[in-house]
């Protein structure tokens, strides 16, 4: 994205596509190099969780809060991923590492939001009008942001909980032979999905 802004000013569409293809190739080579450093599937999952800790909060906040800008997201990614790499040589408990990575990412987000250029207000208004995202956006009612986030979170919990309950019901009925208990799980899961 950062290079795209510069490329739009300096390069043709053909050149932009070439740079995008090189970026994909670079990510692929980077992924292969990382895979050579992973000895167990546990290490791979830990790296995926570290990426989630580094990128999760900035990405989620970008969708619910209009003040998050591109500079904030880039700074959050750099801080979170840099911290994740640096913690490879630390001897902290894994859960603590994830908290440190997420904290560094949020600090990077705050720094980028404060010192980076703001998003063009016209772009924000157009996005909010077209998409009508959940959260705190221009044109939304004062209490509407928190209320819509709460309602969306409850709906999400209902879908996740209902799906897990359905799976538990099928497991109980088919694998454990507990028909009555499985049926209760199925009914509860179905109600949660409604």
Tab-separated table of C-alpha atoms in Angstrom:
chain	number	residue	atom	x	y	z
A	1	UNK	CA	0.000	0.000	0.000
A	2	UNK	CA	2.759	2.423	0.893
A	3	UNK	CA	4.612	1.719	-2.329
A	4	UNK	CA	1.333	1.981	-4.246
A	5	UNK	CA	0.954	5.643	-3.269
A	6	UNK	CA	4.415	6.428	-4.611
A	7	UNK	CA	3.897	4.251	-7.673
A	8	UNK	CA	0.652	5.983	-8.584
A	9	UNK	CA	2.592	9.181	-8.973
A	10	UNK	CA	5.626	7.728	-10.731
A	11	UNK	CA	4.671	4.616	-12.639
A	12	UNK	CA	2.326	3.273	-15.250
A	13	UNK	CA	-0.276	0.599	-14.574
A	14	UNK	CA	2.049	-2.002	-16.110
A	15	UNK	CA	4.823	-0.997	-13.682
A	16	UNK	CA	2.439	-1.148	-10.702
A	17	UNK	CA	1.406	-4.690	-11.636
A	18	UNK	CA	5.056	-5.678	-11.933
A	19	UNK	CA	5.803	-4.337	-8.452
A	20	UNK	CA	2.737	-6.118	-7.051
A	21	UNK	CA	3.932	-9.401	-8.577
A	22	UNK	CA	7.391	-8.905	-7.088
A	23	UNK	CA	5.795	-8.252	-3.680
A	24	UNK	CA	3.862	-11.534	-3.903
A	25	UNK	CA	7.058	-13.324	-4.894
A	26	UNK	CA	8.875	-11.692	-1.965
A	27	UNK	CA	6.188	-12.821	0.476
A	28	UNK	CA	6.389	-16.348	-0.929
A	29	UNK	CA	10.174	-16.475	-0.568
A	30	UNK	CA	9.861	-15.091	2.969
A	31	UNK	CA	7.312	-17.776	3.855
A	32	UNK	CA	9.621	-20.505	2.545
A	33	UNK	CA	12.553	-19.101	4.549
A	34	UNK	CA	10.423	-19.002	7.708
A	35	UNK	CA	9.296	-22.589	7.101
A	36	UNK	CA	12.922	-23.746	7.144
A	37	UNK	CA	13.222	-22.366	10.675
A	38	UNK	CA	10.210	-24.298	11.996
A	39	UNK	CA	10.944	-27.731	13.419
A	40	UNK	CA	7.505	-28.712	14.773
A	41	UNK	CA	3.881	-27.964	14.000
A	42	UNK	CA	3.687	-26.395	17.477
A	43	UNK	CA	6.221	-23.770	16.424
A	44	UNK	CA	4.192	-23.042	13.299
A	45	UNK	CA	1.011	-22.498	15.313
A	46	UNK	CA	2.865	-20.332	17.805
A	47	UNK	CA	4.111	-18.171	14.935
A	48	UNK	CA	0.565	-17.880	13.578
A	49	UNK	CA	-0.632	-16.815	17.043
A	50	UNK	CA	2.185	-14.251	17.251
A	51	UNK	CA	1.090	-12.839	13.876
A	52	UNK	CA	-2.449	-12.619	15.207
A	53	UNK	CA	-1.234	-10.790	18.299
A	54	UNK	CA	0.724	-8.358	16.135
A	55	UNK	CA	-1.937	-7.700	13.513
A	56	UNK	CA	-5.268	-8.464	15.208
A	57	UNK	CA	-5.994	-5.313	17.183
A	58	UNK	CA	-4.958	-2.790	14.500
A	59	UNK	CA	-6.960	-4.620	11.860
A	60	UNK	CA	-10.051	-4.864	14.053
A	61	UNK	CA	-9.814	-1.235	15.174
A	62	UNK	CA	-9.508	-0.101	11.554
A	63	UNK	CA	-13.003	-1.426	10.912
A	64	UNK	CA	-14.679	0.165	13.929
A	65	UNK	CA	-12.875	3.484	14.443
A	66	UNK	CA	-12.436	6.093	11.756
A	67	UNK	CA	-9.337	7.663	13.328
A	68	UNK	CA	-7.132	4.650	12.563
A	69	UNK	CA	-5.034	5.622	9.552
A	70	UNK	CA	-2.683	3.755	7.225
A	71	UNK	CA	0.406	5.078	9.031
A	72	UNK	CA	-0.974	3.693	12.299
A	73	UNK	CA	-1.594	0.287	10.765
A	74	UNK	CA	1.870	0.155	9.220
A	75	UNK	CA	3.535	1.256	12.466
A	76	UNK	CA	1.502	-1.341	14.395
A	77	UNK	CA	2.551	-4.081	11.997
A	78	UNK	CA	6.211	-3.080	12.159
A	79	UNK	CA	6.204	-2.823	15.960
A	80	UNK	CA	4.284	-6.070	16.484
A	81	UNK	CA	6.238	-8.140	13.992
A	82	UNK	CA	9.553	-6.665	15.110
A	83	UNK	CA	8.704	-7.512	18.708
A	84	UNK	CA	7.662	-11.043	17.695
A	85	UNK	CA	10.997	-11.570	15.970
A	86	UNK	CA	12.953	-10.099	18.885
A	87	UNK	CA	11.133	-12.315	21.397
A	88	UNK	CA	12.424	-15.435	19.643
A	89	UNK	CA	15.543	-15.010	21.771
A	90	UNK	CA	13.728	-14.187	25.016
A	91	UNK	CA	12.859	-16.723	27.668
A	92	UNK	CA	9.384	-15.447	28.541
A	93	UNK	CA	6.350	-17.690	28.951
A	94	UNK	CA	4.553	-17.954	25.621
A	95	UNK	CA	1.369	-16.267	26.868
A	96	UNK	CA	3.415	-13.323	28.128
A	97	UNK	CA	5.113	-13.047	24.742
A	98	UNK	CA	1.704	-12.723	23.055
A	99	UNK	CA	0.709	-9.936	25.453
A	100	UNK	CA	3.993	-8.104	24.859
A	101	UNK	CA	3.588	-8.434	21.076
A	102	UNK	CA	0.004	-7.126	21.205
A	103	UNK	CA	1.074	-4.255	23.477
A	104	UNK	CA	3.903	-3.276	21.136
A	105	UNK	CA	1.488	-3.391	18.220
A	106	UNK	CA	-0.959	-1.072	20.014
A	107	UNK	CA	1.867	1.338	20.867
A	108	UNK	CA	2.883	1.371	17.210
A	109	UNK	CA	-0.731	2.001	16.235
A	110	UNK	CA	-0.975	4.952	18.608
A	111	UNK	CA	2.314	6.413	17.369
A	112	UNK	CA	1.299	6.092	13.734
A	113	UNK	CA	-2.113	7.626	14.404
A	114	UNK	CA	-0.563	10.574	16.227
A	115	UNK	CA	2.341	11.325	13.904
A	116	UNK	CA	1.182	9.944	10.570
A	117	UNK	CA	-0.969	11.790	8.056
A	118	UNK	CA	-4.709	11.487	8.695
A	119	UNK	CA	-6.992	9.766	6.250
A	120	UNK	CA	-8.698	12.164	3.862
A	121	UNK	CA	-12.105	13.115	5.383
A	122	UNK	CA	-13.835	12.652	2.016
A	123	UNK	CA	-12.518	9.076	1.856
A	124	UNK	CA	-13.805	8.392	5.371
A	125	UNK	CA	-17.256	9.825	4.590
A	126	UNK	CA	-17.507	7.868	1.333
A	127	UNK	CA	-16.468	4.629	3.069
A	128	UNK	CA	-18.942	5.162	5.917
A	129	UNK	CA	-21.766	5.984	3.473
A	130	UNK	CA	-21.098	3.003	1.191
A	131	UNK	CA	-20.236	0.323	3.733
A	132	UNK	CA	-22.037	1.556	6.878
A	133	UNK	CA	-19.470	-0.162	9.131
A	134	UNK	CA	-20.064	-1.019	12.751
A	135	UNK	CA	-18.447	1.363	15.212
A	136	UNK	CA	-17.503	4.983	15.595
A	137	UNK	CA	-17.779	6.674	12.214
A	138	UNK	CA	-18.816	10.147	11.045
A	139	UNK	CA	-22.547	10.363	10.560
A	140	UNK	CA	-23.360	7.663	13.123
A	141	UNK	CA	-25.385	8.569	16.201
A	142	UNK	CA	-23.444	9.254	19.407
A	143	UNK	CA	-24.441	6.092	21.276
A	144	UNK	CA	-24.903	4.101	18.097
A	145	UNK	CA	-21.279	3.028	17.779
A	146	UNK	CA	-21.074	1.266	21.116
A	147	UNK	CA	-24.561	-0.182	20.734
A	148	UNK	CA	-23.896	-1.604	17.263
A	149	UNK	CA	-20.589	-3.091	18.404
A	150	UNK	CA	-22.326	-4.752	21.377
A	151	UNK	CA	-25.157	-6.134	19.213
A	152	UNK	CA	-22.714	-7.414	16.585
A	153	UNK	CA	-20.539	-9.045	19.277
A	154	UNK	CA	-23.594	-10.778	20.792
A	155	UNK	CA	-24.666	-12.037	17.378
A	156	UNK	CA	-21.157	-13.321	16.729
A	157	UNK	CA	-21.114	-15.101	20.095
A	158	UNK	CA	-24.488	-16.663	19.256
A	159	UNK	CA	-23.203	-17.999	15.938
A	160	UNK	CA	-19.967	-19.323	17.448
A	161	UNK	CA	-21.707	-20.778	20.506
A	162	UNK	CA	-24.480	-22.294	18.409
A	163	UNK	CA	-21.984	-23.860	16.013
A	164	UNK	CA	-19.973	-25.363	18.861
A	165	UNK	CA	-23.162	-26.656	20.504
A	166	UNK	CA	-24.282	-28.296	17.244
A	167	UNK	CA	-20.901	-29.981	16.879
A	168	UNK	CA	-21.009	-31.127	20.512
A	169	UNK	CA	-24.513	-32.510	19.988
A	170	UNK	CA	-23.513	-34.501	16.927
A	171	UNK	CA	-20.418	-35.765	18.776
A	172	UNK	CA	-22.465	-36.847	21.791
A	173	UNK	CA	-25.063	-38.609	19.679
A	174	UNK	CA	-22.876	-40.321	17.093
A	175	UNK	CA	-19.636	-41.041	18.916
A	176	UNK	CA	-20.659	-41.362	22.556
A	177	UNK	CA	-24.149	-42.792	22.093
A	178	UNK	CA	-25.677	-40.174	24.413
A	179	UNK	CA	-28.829	-39.477	22.423
A	180	UNK	CA	-30.710	-37.392	25.008
A	181	UNK	CA	-27.718	-35.217	25.915
A	182	UNK	CA	-26.824	-34.826	22.253
A	183	UNK	CA	-30.372	-33.757	21.430
A	184	UNK	CA	-30.249	-31.094	24.152
A	185	UNK	CA	-26.998	-29.772	22.660
A	186	UNK	CA	-28.544	-29.756	19.169
A	187	UNK	CA	-31.631	-27.883	20.334
A	188	UNK	CA	-29.509	-25.358	22.267
A	189	UNK	CA	-27.230	-24.850	19.265
A	190	UNK	CA	-30.184	-24.392	16.947
A	191	UNK	CA	-31.758	-21.815	19.257
A	192	UNK	CA	-28.481	-19.905	19.513
A	193	UNK	CA	-28.287	-19.692	15.716
A	194	UNK	CA	-31.787	-18.255	15.348
